[in-house]
Short mmCIF file of C-alpha atoms and ligand atoms in Angstrom, two decimals:
data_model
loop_
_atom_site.label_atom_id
_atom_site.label_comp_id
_atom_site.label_asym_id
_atom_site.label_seq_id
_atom_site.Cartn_x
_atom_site.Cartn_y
_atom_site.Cartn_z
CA UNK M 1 -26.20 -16.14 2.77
CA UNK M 2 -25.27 -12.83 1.17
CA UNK M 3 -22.27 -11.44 0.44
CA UNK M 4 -23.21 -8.59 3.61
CA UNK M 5 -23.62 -11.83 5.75
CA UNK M 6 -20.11 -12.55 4.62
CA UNK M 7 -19.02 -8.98 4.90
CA UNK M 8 -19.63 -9.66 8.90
CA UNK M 9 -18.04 -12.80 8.76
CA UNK M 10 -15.28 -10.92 7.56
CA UNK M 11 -15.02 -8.30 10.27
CA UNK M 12 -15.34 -10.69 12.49
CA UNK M 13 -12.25 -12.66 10.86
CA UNK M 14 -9.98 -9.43 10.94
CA UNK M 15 -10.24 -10.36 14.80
CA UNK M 16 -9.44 -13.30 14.48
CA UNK M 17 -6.49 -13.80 12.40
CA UNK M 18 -4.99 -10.61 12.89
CA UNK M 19 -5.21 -7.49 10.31
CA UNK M 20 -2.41 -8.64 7.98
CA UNK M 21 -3.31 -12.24 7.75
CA UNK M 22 -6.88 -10.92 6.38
CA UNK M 23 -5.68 -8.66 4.18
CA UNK M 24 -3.27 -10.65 2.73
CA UNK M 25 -5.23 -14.26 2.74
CA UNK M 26 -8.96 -13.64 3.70
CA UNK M 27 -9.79 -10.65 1.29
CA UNK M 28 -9.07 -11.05 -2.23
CA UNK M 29 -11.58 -14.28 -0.61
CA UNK M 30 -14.94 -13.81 -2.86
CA UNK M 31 -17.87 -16.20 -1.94
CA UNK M 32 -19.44 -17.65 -5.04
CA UNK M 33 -21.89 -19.67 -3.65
CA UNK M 34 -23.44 -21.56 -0.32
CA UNK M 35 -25.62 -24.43 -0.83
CA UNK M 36 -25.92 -27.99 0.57
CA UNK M 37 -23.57 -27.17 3.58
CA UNK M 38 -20.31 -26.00 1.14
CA UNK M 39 -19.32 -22.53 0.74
CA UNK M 40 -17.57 -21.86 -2.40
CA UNK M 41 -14.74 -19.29 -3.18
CA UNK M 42 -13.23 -17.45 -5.79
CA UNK M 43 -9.10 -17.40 -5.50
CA UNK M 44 -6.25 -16.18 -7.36
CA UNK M 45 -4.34 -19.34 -7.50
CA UNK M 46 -4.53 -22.68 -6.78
CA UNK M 47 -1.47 -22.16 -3.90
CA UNK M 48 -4.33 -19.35 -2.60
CA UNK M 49 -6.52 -21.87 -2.26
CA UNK M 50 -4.78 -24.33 -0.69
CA UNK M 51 -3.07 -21.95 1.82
CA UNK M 52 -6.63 -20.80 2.93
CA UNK M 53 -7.82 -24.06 2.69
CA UNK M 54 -4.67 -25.22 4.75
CA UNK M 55 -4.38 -22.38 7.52
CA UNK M 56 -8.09 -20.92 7.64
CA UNK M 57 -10.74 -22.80 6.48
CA UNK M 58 -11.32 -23.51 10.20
CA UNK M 59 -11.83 -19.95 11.15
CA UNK M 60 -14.00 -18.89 8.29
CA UNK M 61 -16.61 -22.08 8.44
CA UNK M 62 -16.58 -21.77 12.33
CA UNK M 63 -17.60 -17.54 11.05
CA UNK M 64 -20.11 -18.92 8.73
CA UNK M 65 -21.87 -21.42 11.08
CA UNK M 66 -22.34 -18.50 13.47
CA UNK M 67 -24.17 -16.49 11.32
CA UNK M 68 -27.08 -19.31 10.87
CA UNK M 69 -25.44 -20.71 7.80
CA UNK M 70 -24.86 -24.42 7.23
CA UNK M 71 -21.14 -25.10 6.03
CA UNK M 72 -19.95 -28.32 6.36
CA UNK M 73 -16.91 -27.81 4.03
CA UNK M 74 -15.27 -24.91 1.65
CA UNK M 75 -14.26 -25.18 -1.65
CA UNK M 76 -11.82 -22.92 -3.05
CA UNK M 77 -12.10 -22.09 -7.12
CA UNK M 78 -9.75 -20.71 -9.21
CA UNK M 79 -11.97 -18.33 -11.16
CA UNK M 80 -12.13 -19.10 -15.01
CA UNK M 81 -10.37 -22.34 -13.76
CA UNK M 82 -7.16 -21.65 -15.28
CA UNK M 83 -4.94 -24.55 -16.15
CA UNK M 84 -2.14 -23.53 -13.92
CA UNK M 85 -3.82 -21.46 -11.38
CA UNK M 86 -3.39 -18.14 -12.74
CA UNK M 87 -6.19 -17.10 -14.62
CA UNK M 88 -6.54 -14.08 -12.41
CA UNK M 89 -4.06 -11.73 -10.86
CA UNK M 90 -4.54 -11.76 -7.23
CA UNK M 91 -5.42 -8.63 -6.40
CA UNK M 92 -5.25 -7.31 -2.91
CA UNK M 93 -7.39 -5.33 -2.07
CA UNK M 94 -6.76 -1.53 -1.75
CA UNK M 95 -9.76 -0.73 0.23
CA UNK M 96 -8.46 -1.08 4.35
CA UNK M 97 -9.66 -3.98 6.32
CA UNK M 98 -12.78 -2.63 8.37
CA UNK M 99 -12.19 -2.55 11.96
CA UNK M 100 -14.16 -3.40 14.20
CA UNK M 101 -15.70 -1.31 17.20
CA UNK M 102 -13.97 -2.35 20.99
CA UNK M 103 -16.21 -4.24 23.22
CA UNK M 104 -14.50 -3.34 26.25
CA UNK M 105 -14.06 0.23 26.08
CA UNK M 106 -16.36 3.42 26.77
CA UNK M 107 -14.78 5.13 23.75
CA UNK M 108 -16.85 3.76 20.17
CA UNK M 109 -12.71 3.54 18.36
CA UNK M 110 -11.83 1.08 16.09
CA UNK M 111 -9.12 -1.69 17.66
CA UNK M 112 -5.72 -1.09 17.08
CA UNK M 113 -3.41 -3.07 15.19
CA UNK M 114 -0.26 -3.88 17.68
CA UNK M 115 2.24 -4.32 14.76
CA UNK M 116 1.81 -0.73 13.72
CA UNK M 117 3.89 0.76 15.87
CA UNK M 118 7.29 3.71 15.68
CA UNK M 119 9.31 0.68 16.61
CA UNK M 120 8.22 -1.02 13.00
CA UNK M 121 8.12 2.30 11.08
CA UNK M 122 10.57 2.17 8.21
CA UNK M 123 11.76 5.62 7.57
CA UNK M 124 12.93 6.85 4.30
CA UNK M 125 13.07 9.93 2.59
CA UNK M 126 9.49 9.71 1.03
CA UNK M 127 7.91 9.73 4.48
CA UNK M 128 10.29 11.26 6.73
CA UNK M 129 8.31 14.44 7.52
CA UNK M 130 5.06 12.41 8.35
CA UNK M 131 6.62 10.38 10.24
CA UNK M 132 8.40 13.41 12.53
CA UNK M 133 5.31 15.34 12.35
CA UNK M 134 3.30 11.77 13.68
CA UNK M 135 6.28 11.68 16.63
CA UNK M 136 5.75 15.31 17.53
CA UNK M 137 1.87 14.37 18.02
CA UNK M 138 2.65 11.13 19.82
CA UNK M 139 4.53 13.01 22.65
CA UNK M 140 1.55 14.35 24.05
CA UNK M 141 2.65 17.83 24.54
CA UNK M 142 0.54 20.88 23.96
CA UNK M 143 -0.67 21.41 20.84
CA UNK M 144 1.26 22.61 18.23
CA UNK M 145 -0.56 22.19 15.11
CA UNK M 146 -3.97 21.47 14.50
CA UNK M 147 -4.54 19.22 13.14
CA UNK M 148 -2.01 16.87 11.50
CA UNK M 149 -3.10 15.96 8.09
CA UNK M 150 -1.53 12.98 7.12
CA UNK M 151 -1.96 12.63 3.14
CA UNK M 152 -1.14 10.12 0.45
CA UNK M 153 -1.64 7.13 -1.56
CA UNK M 154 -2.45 3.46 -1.09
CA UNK M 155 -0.80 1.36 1.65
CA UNK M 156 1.73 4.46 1.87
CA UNK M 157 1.95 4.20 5.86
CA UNK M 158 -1.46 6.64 7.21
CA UNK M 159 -2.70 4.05 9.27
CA UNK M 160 0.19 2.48 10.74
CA UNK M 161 0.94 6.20 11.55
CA UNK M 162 -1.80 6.96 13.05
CA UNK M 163 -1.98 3.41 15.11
CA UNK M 164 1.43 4.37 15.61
CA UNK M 165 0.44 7.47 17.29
CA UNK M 166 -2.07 5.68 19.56
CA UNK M 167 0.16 3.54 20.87
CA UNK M 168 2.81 5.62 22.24
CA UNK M 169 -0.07 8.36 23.38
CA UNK M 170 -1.25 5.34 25.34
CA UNK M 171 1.76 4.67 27.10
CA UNK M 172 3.12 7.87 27.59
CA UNK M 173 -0.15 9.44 28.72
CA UNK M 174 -2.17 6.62 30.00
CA UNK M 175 -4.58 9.91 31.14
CA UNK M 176 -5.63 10.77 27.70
CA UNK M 177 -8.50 9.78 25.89
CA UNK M 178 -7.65 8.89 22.17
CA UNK M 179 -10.20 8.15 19.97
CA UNK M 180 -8.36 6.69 16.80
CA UNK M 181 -11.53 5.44 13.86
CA UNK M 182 -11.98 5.50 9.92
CA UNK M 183 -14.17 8.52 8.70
CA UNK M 184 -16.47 5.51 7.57
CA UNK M 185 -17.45 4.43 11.42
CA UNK M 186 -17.99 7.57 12.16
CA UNK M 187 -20.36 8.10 9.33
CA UNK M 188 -21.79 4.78 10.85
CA UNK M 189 -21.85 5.83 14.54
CA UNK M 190 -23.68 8.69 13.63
CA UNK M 191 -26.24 7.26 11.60
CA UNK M 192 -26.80 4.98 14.34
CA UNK M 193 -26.76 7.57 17.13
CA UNK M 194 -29.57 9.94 14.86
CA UNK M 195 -31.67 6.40 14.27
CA UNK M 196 -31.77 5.82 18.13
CA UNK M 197 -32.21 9.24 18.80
CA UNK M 198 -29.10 9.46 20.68
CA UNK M 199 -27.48 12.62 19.08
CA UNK M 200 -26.97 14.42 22.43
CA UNK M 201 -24.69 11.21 23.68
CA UNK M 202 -23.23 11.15 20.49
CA UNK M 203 -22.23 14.63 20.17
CA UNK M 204 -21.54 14.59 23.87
CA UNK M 205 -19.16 11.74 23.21
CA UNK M 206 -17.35 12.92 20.39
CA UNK M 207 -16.26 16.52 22.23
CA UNK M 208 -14.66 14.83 25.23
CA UNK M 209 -12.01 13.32 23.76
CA UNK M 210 -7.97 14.11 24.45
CA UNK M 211 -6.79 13.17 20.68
CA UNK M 212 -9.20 12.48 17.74
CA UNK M 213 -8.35 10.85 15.25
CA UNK M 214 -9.87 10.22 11.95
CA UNK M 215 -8.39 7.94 9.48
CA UNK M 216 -9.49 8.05 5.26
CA UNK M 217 -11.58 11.23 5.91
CA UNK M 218 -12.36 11.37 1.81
CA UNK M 219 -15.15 8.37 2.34
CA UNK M 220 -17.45 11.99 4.01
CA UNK M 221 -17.22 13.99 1.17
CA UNK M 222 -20.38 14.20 -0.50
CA UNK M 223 -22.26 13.02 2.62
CA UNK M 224 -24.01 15.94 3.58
CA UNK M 225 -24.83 15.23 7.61
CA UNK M 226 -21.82 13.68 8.11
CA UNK M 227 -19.97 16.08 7.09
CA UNK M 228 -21.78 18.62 8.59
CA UNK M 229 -21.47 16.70 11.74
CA UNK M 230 -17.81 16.29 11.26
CA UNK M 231 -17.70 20.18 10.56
CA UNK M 232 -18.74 20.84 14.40
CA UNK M 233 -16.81 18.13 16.23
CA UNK M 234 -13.82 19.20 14.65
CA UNK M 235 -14.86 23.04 15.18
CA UNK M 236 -15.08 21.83 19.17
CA UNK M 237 -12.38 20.04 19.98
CA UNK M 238 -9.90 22.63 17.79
CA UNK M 239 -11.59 25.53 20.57
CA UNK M 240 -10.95 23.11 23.23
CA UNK M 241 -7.00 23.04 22.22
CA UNK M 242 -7.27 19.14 21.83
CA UNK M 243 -5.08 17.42 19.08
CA UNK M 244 -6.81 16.15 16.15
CA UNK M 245 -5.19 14.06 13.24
CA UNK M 246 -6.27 13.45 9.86
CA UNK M 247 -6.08 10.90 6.84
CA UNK M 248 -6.60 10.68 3.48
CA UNK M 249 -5.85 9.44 -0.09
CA UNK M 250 -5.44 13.23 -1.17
CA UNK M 251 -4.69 16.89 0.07
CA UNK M 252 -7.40 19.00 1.49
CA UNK M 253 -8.25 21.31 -1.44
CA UNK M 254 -8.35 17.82 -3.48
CA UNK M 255 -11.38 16.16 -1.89
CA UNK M 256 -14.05 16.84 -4.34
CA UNK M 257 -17.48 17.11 -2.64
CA UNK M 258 -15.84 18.66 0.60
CA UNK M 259 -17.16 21.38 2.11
CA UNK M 260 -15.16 24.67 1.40
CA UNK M 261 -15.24 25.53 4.56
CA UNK M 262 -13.95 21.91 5.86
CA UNK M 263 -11.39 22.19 3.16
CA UNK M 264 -9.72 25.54 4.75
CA UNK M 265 -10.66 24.00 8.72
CA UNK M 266 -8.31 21.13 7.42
CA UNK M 267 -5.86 23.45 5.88
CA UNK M 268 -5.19 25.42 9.23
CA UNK M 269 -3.10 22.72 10.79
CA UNK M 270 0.13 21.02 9.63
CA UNK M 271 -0.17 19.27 6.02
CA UNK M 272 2.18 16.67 5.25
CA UNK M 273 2.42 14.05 2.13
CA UNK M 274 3.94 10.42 2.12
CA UNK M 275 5.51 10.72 -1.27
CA UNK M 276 5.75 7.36 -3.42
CA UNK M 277 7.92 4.68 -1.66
CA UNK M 278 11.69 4.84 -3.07
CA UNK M 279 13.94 1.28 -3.91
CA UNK M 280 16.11 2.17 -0.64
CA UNK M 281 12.65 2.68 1.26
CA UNK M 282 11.01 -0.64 -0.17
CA UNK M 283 14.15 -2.36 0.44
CA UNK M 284 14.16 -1.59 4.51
CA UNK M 285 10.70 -2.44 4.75
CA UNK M 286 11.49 -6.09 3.21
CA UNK M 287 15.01 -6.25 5.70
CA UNK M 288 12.49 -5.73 8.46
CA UNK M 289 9.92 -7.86 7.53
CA UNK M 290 12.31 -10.36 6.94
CA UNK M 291 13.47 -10.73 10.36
CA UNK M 292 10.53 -11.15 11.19
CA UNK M 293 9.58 -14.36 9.12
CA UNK M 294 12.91 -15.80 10.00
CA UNK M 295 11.59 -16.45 13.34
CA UNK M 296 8.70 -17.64 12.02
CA UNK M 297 9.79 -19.91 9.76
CA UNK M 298 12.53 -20.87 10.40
CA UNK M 299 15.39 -22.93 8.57
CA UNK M 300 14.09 -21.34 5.05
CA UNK M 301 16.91 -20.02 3.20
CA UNK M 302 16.83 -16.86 1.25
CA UNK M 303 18.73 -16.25 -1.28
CA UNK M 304 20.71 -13.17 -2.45
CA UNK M 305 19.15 -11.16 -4.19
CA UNK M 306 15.47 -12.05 -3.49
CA UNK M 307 14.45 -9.12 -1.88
CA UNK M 308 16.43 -6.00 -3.86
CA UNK M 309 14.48 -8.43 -6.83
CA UNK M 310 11.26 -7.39 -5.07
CA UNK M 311 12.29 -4.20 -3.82
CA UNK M 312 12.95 -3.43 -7.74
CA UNK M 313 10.07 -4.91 -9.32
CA UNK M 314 7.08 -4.49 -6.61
CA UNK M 315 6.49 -0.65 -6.95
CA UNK M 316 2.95 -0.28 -6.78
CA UNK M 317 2.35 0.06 -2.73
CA UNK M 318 3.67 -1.80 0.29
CA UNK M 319 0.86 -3.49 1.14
CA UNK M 320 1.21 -5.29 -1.59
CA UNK M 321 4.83 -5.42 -0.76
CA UNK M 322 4.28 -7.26 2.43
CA UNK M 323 1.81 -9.33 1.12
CA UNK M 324 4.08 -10.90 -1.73
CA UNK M 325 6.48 -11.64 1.06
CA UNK M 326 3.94 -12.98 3.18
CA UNK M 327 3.09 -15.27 0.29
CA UNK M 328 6.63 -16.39 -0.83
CA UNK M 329 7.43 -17.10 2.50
CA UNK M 330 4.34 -18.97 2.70
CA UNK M 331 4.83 -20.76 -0.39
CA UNK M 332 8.29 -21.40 0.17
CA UNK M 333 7.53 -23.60 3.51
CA UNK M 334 4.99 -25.23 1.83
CA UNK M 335 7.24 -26.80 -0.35
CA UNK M 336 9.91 -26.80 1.82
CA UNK M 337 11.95 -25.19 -1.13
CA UNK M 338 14.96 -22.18 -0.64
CA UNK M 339 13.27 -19.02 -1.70
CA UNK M 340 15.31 -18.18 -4.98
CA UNK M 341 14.62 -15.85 -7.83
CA UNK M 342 13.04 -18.38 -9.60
CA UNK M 343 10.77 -19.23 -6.73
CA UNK M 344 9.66 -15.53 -6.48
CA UNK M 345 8.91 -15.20 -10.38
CA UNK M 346 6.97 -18.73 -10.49
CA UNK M 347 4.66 -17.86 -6.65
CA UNK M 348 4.58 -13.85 -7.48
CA UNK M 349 3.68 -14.20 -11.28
CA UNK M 350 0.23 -12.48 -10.95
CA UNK M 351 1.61 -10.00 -8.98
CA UNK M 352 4.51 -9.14 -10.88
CA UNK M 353 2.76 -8.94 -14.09
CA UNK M 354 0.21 -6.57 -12.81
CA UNK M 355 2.91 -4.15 -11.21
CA UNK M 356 4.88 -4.23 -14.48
CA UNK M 357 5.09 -0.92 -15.54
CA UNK M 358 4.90 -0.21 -19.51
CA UNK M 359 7.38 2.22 -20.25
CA UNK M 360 7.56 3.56 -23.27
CA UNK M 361 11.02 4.87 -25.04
CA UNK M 362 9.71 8.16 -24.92
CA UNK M 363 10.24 8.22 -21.34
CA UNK M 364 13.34 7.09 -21.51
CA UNK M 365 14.69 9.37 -24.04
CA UNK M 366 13.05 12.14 -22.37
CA UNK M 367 15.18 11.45 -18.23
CA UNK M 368 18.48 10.54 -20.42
CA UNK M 369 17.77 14.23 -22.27
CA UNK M 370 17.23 15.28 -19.07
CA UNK M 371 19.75 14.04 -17.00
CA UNK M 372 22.62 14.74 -19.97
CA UNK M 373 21.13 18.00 -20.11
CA UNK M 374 20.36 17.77 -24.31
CA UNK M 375 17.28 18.38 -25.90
CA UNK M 376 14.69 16.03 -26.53
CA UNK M 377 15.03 16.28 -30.51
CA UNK M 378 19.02 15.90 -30.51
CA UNK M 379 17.72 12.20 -29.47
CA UNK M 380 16.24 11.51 -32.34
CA UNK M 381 18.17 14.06 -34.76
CA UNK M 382 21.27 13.43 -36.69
CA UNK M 383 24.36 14.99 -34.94
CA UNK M 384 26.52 13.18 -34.27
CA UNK M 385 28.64 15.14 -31.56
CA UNK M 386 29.96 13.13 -28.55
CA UNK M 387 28.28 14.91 -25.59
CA UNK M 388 24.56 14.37 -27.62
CA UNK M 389 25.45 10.66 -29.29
CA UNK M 390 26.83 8.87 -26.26
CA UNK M 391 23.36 9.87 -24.49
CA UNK M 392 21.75 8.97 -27.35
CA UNK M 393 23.58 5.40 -26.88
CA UNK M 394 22.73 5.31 -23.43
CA UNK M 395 18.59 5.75 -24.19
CA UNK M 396 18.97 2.89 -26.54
CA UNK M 397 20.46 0.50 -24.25
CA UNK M 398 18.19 1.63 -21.79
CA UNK M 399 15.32 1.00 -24.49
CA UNK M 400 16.73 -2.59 -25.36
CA UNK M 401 17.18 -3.20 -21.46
CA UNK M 402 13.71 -2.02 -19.95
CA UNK M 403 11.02 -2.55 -22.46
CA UNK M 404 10.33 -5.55 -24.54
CA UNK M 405 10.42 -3.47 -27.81
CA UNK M 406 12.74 -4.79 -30.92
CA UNK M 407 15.44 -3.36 -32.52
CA UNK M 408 14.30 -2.33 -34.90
CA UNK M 409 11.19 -0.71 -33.33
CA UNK M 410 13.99 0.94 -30.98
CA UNK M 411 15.15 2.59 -34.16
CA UNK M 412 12.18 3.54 -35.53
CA UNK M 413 11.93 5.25 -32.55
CA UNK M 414 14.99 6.50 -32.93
CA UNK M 415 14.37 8.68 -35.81
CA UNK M 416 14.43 5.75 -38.16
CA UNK M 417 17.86 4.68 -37.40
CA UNK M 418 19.05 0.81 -38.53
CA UNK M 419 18.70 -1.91 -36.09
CA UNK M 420 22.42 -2.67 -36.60
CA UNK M 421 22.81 0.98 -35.26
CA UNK M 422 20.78 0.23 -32.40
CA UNK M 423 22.84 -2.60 -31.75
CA UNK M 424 25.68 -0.99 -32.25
CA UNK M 425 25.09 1.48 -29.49
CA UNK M 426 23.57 -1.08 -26.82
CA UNK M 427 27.22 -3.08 -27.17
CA UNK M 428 29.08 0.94 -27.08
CA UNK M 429 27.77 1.36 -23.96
CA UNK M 430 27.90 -2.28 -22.12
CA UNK M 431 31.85 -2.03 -23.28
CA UNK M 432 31.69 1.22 -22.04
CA UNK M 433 30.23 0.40 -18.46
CA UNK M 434 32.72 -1.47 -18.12
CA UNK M 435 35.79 0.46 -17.63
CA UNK M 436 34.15 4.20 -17.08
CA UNK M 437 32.75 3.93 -13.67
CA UNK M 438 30.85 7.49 -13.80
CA UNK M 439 28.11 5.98 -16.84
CA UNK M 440 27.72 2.65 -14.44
CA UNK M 441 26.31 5.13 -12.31
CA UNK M 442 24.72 7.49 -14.46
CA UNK M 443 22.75 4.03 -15.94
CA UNK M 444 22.41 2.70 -12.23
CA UNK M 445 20.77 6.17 -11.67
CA UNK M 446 18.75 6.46 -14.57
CA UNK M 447 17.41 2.69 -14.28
CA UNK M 448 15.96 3.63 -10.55
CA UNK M 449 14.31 6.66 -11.91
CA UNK M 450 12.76 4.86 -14.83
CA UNK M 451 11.28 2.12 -12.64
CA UNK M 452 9.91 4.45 -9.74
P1 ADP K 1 -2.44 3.37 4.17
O1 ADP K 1 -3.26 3.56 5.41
O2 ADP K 1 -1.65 4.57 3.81
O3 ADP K 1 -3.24 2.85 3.02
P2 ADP K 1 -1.18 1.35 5.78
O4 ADP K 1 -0.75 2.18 6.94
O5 ADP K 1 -2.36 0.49 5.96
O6 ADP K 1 -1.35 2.25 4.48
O7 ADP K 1 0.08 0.48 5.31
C1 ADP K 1 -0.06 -0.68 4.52
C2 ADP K 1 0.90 -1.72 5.00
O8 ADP K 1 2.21 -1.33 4.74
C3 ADP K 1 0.83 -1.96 6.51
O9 ADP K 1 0.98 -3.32 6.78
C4 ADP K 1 1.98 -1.16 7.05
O10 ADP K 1 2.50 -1.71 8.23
C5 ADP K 1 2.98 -1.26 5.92
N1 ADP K 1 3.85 -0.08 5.83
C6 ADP K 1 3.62 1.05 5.12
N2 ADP K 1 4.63 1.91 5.24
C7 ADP K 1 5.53 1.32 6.06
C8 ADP K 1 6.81 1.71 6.58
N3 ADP K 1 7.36 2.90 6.27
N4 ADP K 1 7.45 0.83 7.38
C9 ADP K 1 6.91 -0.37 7.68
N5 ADP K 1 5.73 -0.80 7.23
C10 ADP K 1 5.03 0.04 6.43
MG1 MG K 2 -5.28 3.31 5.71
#
């Protein structure tokens, strides 16, 4: 057994469990060894483990034994064996779940997730346009911009978009045919198609569809034929006035080792960003989810404040969102415990450390500056004029509230002030807070744009 052996195991598993279970459960999975009929893996933590162990151990030996190999039984390792389970942040994956080709469908697309839909779209400022550019495509009227490229980082939203899109083409105009795959199966499908000489069917195939669409559309740069390939099925359907829509990690003229003149083909159409997630954004994605779970599990209690906790902390992408939720929800009915702060800092550790941004008082001094409208060195200079020392004030509570530093590294920072100073201004300003209601909100405000 390789790990490619268990790379099909694992496409095959996607089917099985559903895209969100894998990504969250089966992926961060790494197969250490197979021999005398147990499979071995490598997991975050020991709750990892048992969870898998628990809820798909069945699925993944009855995967194993498919492919030839012998499994009677899996093990699941903490790698390093850390005493408490932790020795290694459970990273999920960025890369996207493979799908899989359909089976019972003429067109060679990749199966649709049924979850990604409009209906459980959360929209927020950060993605609004994308997602009102995705409707406009979805309605199925005549083409208006060609094509939609859908742009932006990590577990941002493309693909759900795009599924999104699917779906309602499907139902509103059961008579089109909408090819929705990764830029990777293409790459594969062609391969395929030029290694059993089947380039005509291929090509053939390709031009007669309604709506392509072609998600993470980077993985072709630097992949000469492909992209060449890519270059004239795009070139055809765009003559033949059918809608074509686009993903990837960056904008057009950002894809190193993309062909100028697929860079300015991509350009010609609409080009829209999903900006960074915002607290408000993260928050209604967790409200939604949550509703969800409750009917799944139900009779857990969450407490207040477990989610805008999450919201808050969890920045990095909402994949990874969803997928501490998933977990603490998991965890929580596992234990049959009410899913508190506490519980979320003791199951989410790994995660929460790695998403802990280091910011440095620089930063801060440099938004308070900003947002009091004072220059940078009146921060750290002497005067000692109201409008530039209460800011100052305000950077050093920040400072004491949002990093880990000392005093008296805060006042080194500080042009060399005293700790006592420092401390002095950190208890100005939480007196202050208080009674003025305007700096509760200029802090509230500056806090949110500190932590992304
Ligand atoms: P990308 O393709 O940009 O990497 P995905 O579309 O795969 O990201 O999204 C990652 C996960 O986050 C999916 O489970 C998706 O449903 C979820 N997600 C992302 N944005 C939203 C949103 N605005 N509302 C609801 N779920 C979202
Ligand atoms: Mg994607």
């Amino acid at each position: 057994m390789t790990n490619e052996t268990w790379g099909e195991v694992r496409e095959e598993l996607i089917k099985r469990v559903g895209r969100n279970n894998y990504v969250t459960w089966i992926e961060p999975l790494k197969l250490s060894q197979l021999a005398n009929g147990v499979a071995r893996f490598e997991v975050p933590t020991t709750f990892f483990g048992d969870w898998v162990q628990r809820n798909y151990a069945d699925h993944i030996r009855t995967q194993l034994v498919s492919t030839g190999a012998d499994v009677e039984r899996l093990e699941f390792l903490v790698k390093g064996g850390g005493v408490n389970g932790r020795a290694r942040p459970a990273a999920v994956p960025a890369k996207p779940a493979r799908a899989v080709a359909h089976a019972d469908d003429d067109l060679p697309g990749a199966p649709l997730d049924s979850r990604f839909t409009f209906e459980s779209f959360v929209v927020g400022k950060p993605n609004e346009l994308a997602h009102a550019a995705a409707r406009r495509v979805a309605e199925g009227g005549p083409v208006t911009f060609n094509p939609l490229f859908l742009y932006g980082g990590v577990g941002l939203g493309k693909t759900h978009l795009m599924h999104a899109i699917a779906h309602e083409l499907q139902s509103r105009r059961p008579d089109l045919r909408v090819l929705y795959l990764s830029a990777e199966q293409f790459m594969y499908r062609f391969v395929q198609a030029l290694r059993e000489r089947q380039i005509m069917d291929f090509k053939e195939l390709f031009r007669s569809v309604d709506v392509l669409m072609v998600d993470d559309v980077q993985f072709i740069a630097g992949k000469d034929s492909t992209q060449e390939e890519f270059f004239h099925t795009f070139n055809a359907l765009v003559d033949q006035n059918k809608q074509i829509v686009i993903s990837a990690d960056r904008a057009p003229g950002e894809i190193k080792d993309l062909e100028e003149r697929i860079k300015s083909r991509l350009q010609c159409g609409l080009v829209v960003d999903l900006h960074p997630t915002d607290y408000e954004l993260r928050l209604g994605i967790l409200q939604q989810k949550v509703e969800y779970y409750r009917n799944q599990y139900r009779g857990l209690v969450l407490a207040d404040g477990v989610l805008e906790f999450l919201a808050h902390r969890i920045t990095s992408n909402v994949r990874i969102l969803e997928g501490a939720l998933t977990r603490l929800f998991a965890f929580a009915s596992l234990v049959g415990r009410e899913i508190t702060l506490d519980l979320a800092q003791d199951c989410l550790a790994d995660i929460l450390r790695s998403s802990d941004r280091k910011l440095s008082i620089e930063e801060i001094q440099r938004k308070v500056a900003e947002h009091y409208n004072i220059r940078l060195s009146d921060m750290i200079g002497p005067k000692r004029l109201r409008n530039i020392a209460r800011p100052r004030q305000v950077a050093m509570y920040l400072a004491k509230q949002l990093t880990l530093r000392s005093l008296p590294e805060i006042g080194r920072r500080f042009g060399g002030r005293d700790h006592t100073t420092i401390m002095h201004g950190v208890r100005k300003i939480e007196e202050l807070m208080a009674i003025d209601s305007q700096l509760a909100d200029d802090l509230q405000l500056l806090r949110r744009l500190l932590q992304g």
